[in-house]
Amino acid sequence: MRTEVAVVGGGPAGLIAARELASKGVQVKVFEEHPEIGTPNHCAGILSVEGLKRIGVELDLKFLRHEINGGTAFAPDGTGIRITGSRTRAYIVDRAIFDRHLAETARDAGAEIERNHRILDFIYEDGRVAGIRGDLDVEASMVIDAEGASGVLARKAGLPRPGGGVLAGINANVTDAQLEPGMVEVWFGEGLADGLFAWAVPAGEDEARCGLATGKGDALELLRGFIKNRFGLTEFGEPARWPVLTGGPVDKTHGDGLLLVGDVAGHTKPTTGGGVILGGMCAMMAAETAIQALEEEDYSAGFLGRYDERWREALGGEFSSMLGMRRFLNSLPDPRMNRIFASVKSAGLEATLETFIDEGDMDLQSGVLRKALTHPGMLRVMASSLGRLALGELNSLFNL
Ligand SMILES: Cc1cc2nc3c(=O)[nH]c(=O)nc-3n(C[C@H](O)[C@H](O)[C@H](O)COP(=O)(O)OP(=O)(O)OC[C@H]3O[C@@H](n4cnc5c(N)ncnc54)[C@H](O)[C@@H]3O)c2cc1C
């Protein structure tokens, strides 16, 4: 069997790349190991309104579950900072249905989607990737690897897999759990979710989707404790576990005949671990490079390196700002985090933060981070909570 482009993995990144290629008349086949697209679903499903537009997804009631216009962040000692926006900022989507919708759009554009096919390796020809090998061999001019966080095939091809910042993620639905409509909650704490946070988002009437990602401890036990403390409940639905990536992009996302997209490329937001939007945006850039390569009949690493250059130019600064913020947050012991929350409240800066977040971009966060970190009031909070030395380090992380 032969195709112009073979895509490994029927998650958002692979399906978006396939949609873009097929819509330009490229012959593309997607190979997904599971019998059904979208299942198992590991995701909290928070996707920004702007982000959905950026990845070319029209809103559809099939997958939209809740509108989100704000949230409350809780310090380890329980101090909450509540931010409400003037508009809908994000949606909670049902990721299983969302992914199936992406598959339908890709199919409608002309892509073929083969389920129940686990790809075991690439086919190599003269040292370059020239197809995929599973229970059937498929030759291809090029392969797009969208296998997700595991990075098994990428590593076999000699490319780096996501390294630092790989956290144990877990999610479960909790019934009889009330949340304020339109609001999400994030909870910080080294003993709760070291390296990220725990979350509770609306999942239905009197139902919440609770989860966390952590670099330390048993994620299931931590989730159990979180649900008990937050809702006083001990029962919850079947938990889904999967890695959450906060370490930023891998060093190289292309090889001879090969492009990496989505989680396998480390294209997630280091501040939150969310990867659908940035992964999807980079997948669209990968598809553009693949189309140029097909036109030029040049699948060499030299040519495909245009993809690396392209996403780094568009999003490299975003990834590094968010990585700077992640490193800063990871460096804060709980008492310091508590002090920052308390100082923001006592300095009356909640409304200022609310304006920044209301005007800021949920996915391209460098602007809002820079604004917050150069605001005189916020600088005073940081200086009083962190001391001059740590403030200096923070400034150098952001080149302020
Ligand atoms: C707990 C948790 C909560 C999250 N919450 C959010 C959120 O709220 N918002 C957000 O934007 N992101 C969130 N994310 C991150 C998001 O889920 C990922 O960034 C996104 O799914 C990455 O898309 P992808 O297509 O790269 O990979 P995936 O979605 O992982 O898809 C990869 C696909 O490839 C298939 N596959 C893998 N290997 C093979 C193989 N060898 N052969 C064939 N098929 C293969 C897999 O079965 C899978 O279907 C969350 C992640 C976790 C773990």
PDB file of C-alpha atoms and ligand atoms in Angstrom, residues 8-14 31-34 42-47 95 117-119 146-148 153 169-171 199 242-244 261-263 268 273-277, ligand 1:
ATOM      1  CA  VAL A   8       0.630   8.070  13.034  1.00  0.00           C
ATOM      2  CA  GLY A   9      -1.980   8.826  15.707  1.00  0.00           C
ATOM      3  CA  GLY A  10      -5.602   9.940  15.499  1.00  0.00           C
ATOM      4  CA  GLY A  11      -5.487  12.565  18.275  1.00  0.00           C
ATOM      5  CA  PRO A  12      -6.078  16.284  17.631  1.00  0.00           C
ATOM      6  CA  ALA A  13      -2.606  16.988  16.184  1.00  0.00           C
ATOM      7  CA  GLY A  14      -2.674  14.102  13.709  1.00  0.00           C
ATOM      8  CA  PHE A  31      -3.359   5.257  11.559  1.00  0.00           C
ATOM      9  CA  GLU A  32      -4.854   5.051  15.048  1.00  0.00           C
ATOM     10  CA  GLU A  33      -4.212   2.106  17.342  1.00  0.00           C
ATOM     11  CA  HIS A  34      -7.569   2.271  19.180  1.00  0.00           C
ATOM     12  CA  HIS A  42      -7.664  11.628  29.375  1.00  0.00           C
ATOM     13  CA  CYS A  43      -8.308  15.339  29.000  1.00  0.00           C
ATOM     14  CA  ALA A  44      -9.980  18.046  31.109  1.00  0.00           C
ATOM     15  CA  GLY A  45     -11.226  19.565  27.848  1.00  0.00           C
ATOM     16  CA  ILE A  46     -10.574  23.275  28.490  1.00  0.00           C
ATOM     17  CA  LEU A  47     -10.141  24.990  25.123  1.00  0.00           C
ATOM     18  CA  ARG A  95     -12.738  15.520  24.158  1.00  0.00           C
ATOM     19  CA  HIS A 117      -3.728  -0.176  13.502  1.00  0.00           C
ATOM     20  CA  ARG A 118      -0.798   0.103  15.862  1.00  0.00           C
ATOM     21  CA  ILE A 119       2.318   1.318  14.101  1.00  0.00           C
ATOM     22  CA  ALA A 146       1.451  12.453  16.029  1.00  0.00           C
ATOM     23  CA  GLU A 147       1.784   9.541  18.442  1.00  0.00           C
ATOM     24  CA  GLY A 148       1.375  11.695  21.568  1.00  0.00           C
ATOM     25  CA  LEU A 153       8.567   5.948  17.384  1.00  0.00           C
ATOM     26  CA  GLY A 169      -1.808  13.328  34.993  1.00  0.00           C
ATOM     27  CA  ILE A 170      -5.121  11.983  36.206  1.00  0.00           C
ATOM     28  CA  ASN A 171      -8.780  12.969  35.721  1.00  0.00           C
ATOM     29  CA  TRP A 199      -8.338  21.374  38.889  1.00  0.00           C
ATOM     30  CA  TRP A 242      -1.923   9.993  31.097  1.00  0.00           C
ATOM     31  CA  PRO A 243       1.254  12.105  31.084  1.00  0.00           C
ATOM     32  CA  VAL A 244       0.935  15.885  31.155  1.00  0.00           C
ATOM     33  CA  VAL A 261       3.447  17.237  15.754  1.00  0.00           C
ATOM     34  CA  GLY A 262       1.494  17.600  18.999  1.00  0.00           C
ATOM     35  CA  ASP A 263       2.578  16.156  22.329  1.00  0.00           C
ATOM     36  CA  THR A 268       2.012  22.034  25.033  1.00  0.00           C
ATOM     37  CA  GLY A 273      -0.003  21.353  30.172  1.00  0.00           C
ATOM     38  CA  GLY A 274      -2.767  22.136  27.651  1.00  0.00           C
ATOM     39  CA  GLY A 275      -1.724  20.967  24.196  1.00  0.00           C
ATOM     40  CA  VAL A 276      -4.725  20.869  21.889  1.00  0.00           C
ATOM     41  CA  ILE A 277      -4.437  24.446  20.609  1.00  0.00           C
TER      42      ILE A 277
HETATM   43  C1  LIG B   1      -5.063  14.770  32.623  1.00  0.00           C
HETATM   44  C2  LIG B   1      -4.911  15.611  31.395  1.00  0.00           C
HETATM   45  C3  LIG B   1      -5.666  16.770  31.226  1.00  0.00           C
HETATM   46  C4  LIG B   1      -5.497  17.565  30.085  1.00  0.00           C
HETATM   47  N1  LIG B   1      -6.282  18.675  29.927  1.00  0.00           N
HETATM   48  C5  LIG B   1      -6.140  19.448  28.817  1.00  0.00           C
HETATM   49  C6  LIG B   1      -6.973  20.582  28.599  1.00  0.00           C
HETATM   50  O1  LIG B   1      -7.864  20.878  29.398  1.00  0.00           O
HETATM   51  N2  LIG B   1      -6.780  21.325  27.471  1.00  0.00           N
HETATM   52  C7  LIG B   1      -5.804  21.019  26.556  1.00  0.00           C
HETATM   53  O2  LIG B   1      -5.630  21.737  25.551  1.00  0.00           O
HETATM   54  N3  LIG B   1      -5.011  19.941  26.740  1.00  0.00           N
HETATM   55  C8  LIG B   1      -5.155  19.157  27.834  1.00  0.00           C
HETATM   56  N4  LIG B   1      -4.367  18.049  28.001  1.00  0.00           N
HETATM   57  C9  LIG B   1      -3.315  17.780  27.012  1.00  0.00           C
HETATM   58  C10 LIG B   1      -3.927  17.193  25.755  1.00  0.00           C
HETATM   59  O3  LIG B   1      -4.700  16.062  26.072  1.00  0.00           O
HETATM   60  C11 LIG B   1      -2.818  16.829  24.768  1.00  0.00           C
HETATM   61  O4  LIG B   1      -1.933  17.932  24.632  1.00  0.00           O
HETATM   62  C12 LIG B   1      -3.381  16.467  23.390  1.00  0.00           C
HETATM   63  O5  LIG B   1      -4.242  15.371  23.491  1.00  0.00           O
HETATM   64  C13 LIG B   1      -2.230  16.139  22.454  1.00  0.00           C
HETATM   65  O6  LIG B   1      -2.736  15.747  21.211  1.00  0.00           O
HETATM   66  P1  LIG B   1      -1.893  14.751  20.295  1.00  0.00           P
HETATM   67  O7  LIG B   1      -2.710  14.531  19.078  1.00  0.00           O
HETATM   68  O8  LIG B   1      -0.505  15.218  20.170  1.00  0.00           O
HETATM   69  O9  LIG B   1      -1.765  13.402  21.142  1.00  0.00           O
HETATM   70  P2  LIG B   1      -2.891  12.435  21.685  1.00  0.00           P
HETATM   71  O10 LIG B   1      -4.143  13.154  21.945  1.00  0.00           O
HETATM   72  O11 LIG B   1      -2.247  11.689  22.805  1.00  0.00           O
HETATM   73  O12 LIG B   1      -3.142  11.447  20.465  1.00  0.00           O
HETATM   74  C14 LIG B   1      -2.162  10.533  20.052  1.00  0.00           C
HETATM   75  C15 LIG B   1      -2.898   9.376  19.406  1.00  0.00           C
HETATM   76  O13 LIG B   1      -1.941   8.512  18.821  1.00  0.00           O
HETATM   77  C16 LIG B   1      -2.301   7.169  19.060  1.00  0.00           C
HETATM   78  N5  LIG B   1      -1.078   6.381  18.977  1.00  0.00           N
HETATM   79  C17 LIG B   1       0.016   6.445  19.787  1.00  0.00           C
HETATM   80  N6  LIG B   1       0.963   5.580  19.369  1.00  0.00           N
HETATM   81  C18 LIG B   1       0.462   4.974  18.261  1.00  0.00           C
HETATM   82  C19 LIG B   1       0.981   3.973  17.383  1.00  0.00           C
HETATM   83  N7  LIG B   1       2.193   3.457  17.561  1.00  0.00           N
HETATM   84  N8  LIG B   1       0.210   3.557  16.357  1.00  0.00           N
HETATM   85  C20 LIG B   1      -1.051   4.092  16.153  1.00  0.00           C
HETATM   86  N9  LIG B   1      -1.587   5.033  16.979  1.00  0.00           N
HETATM   87  C21 LIG B   1      -0.833   5.473  18.012  1.00  0.00           C
HETATM   88  C22 LIG B   1      -2.892   7.228  20.461  1.00  0.00           C
HETATM   89  O14 LIG B   1      -3.741   6.132  20.696  1.00  0.00           O
HETATM   90  C23 LIG B   1      -3.673   8.542  20.411  1.00  0.00           C
HETATM   91  O15 LIG B   1      -4.984   8.358  19.950  1.00  0.00           O
HETATM   92  C24 LIG B   1      -4.534  17.222  29.108  1.00  0.00           C
HETATM   93  C25 LIG B   1      -3.786  16.052  29.263  1.00  0.00           C
HETATM   94  C26 LIG B   1      -3.982  15.245  30.387  1.00  0.00           C
HETATM   95  C27 LIG B   1      -3.178  13.986  30.523  1.00  0.00           C
END
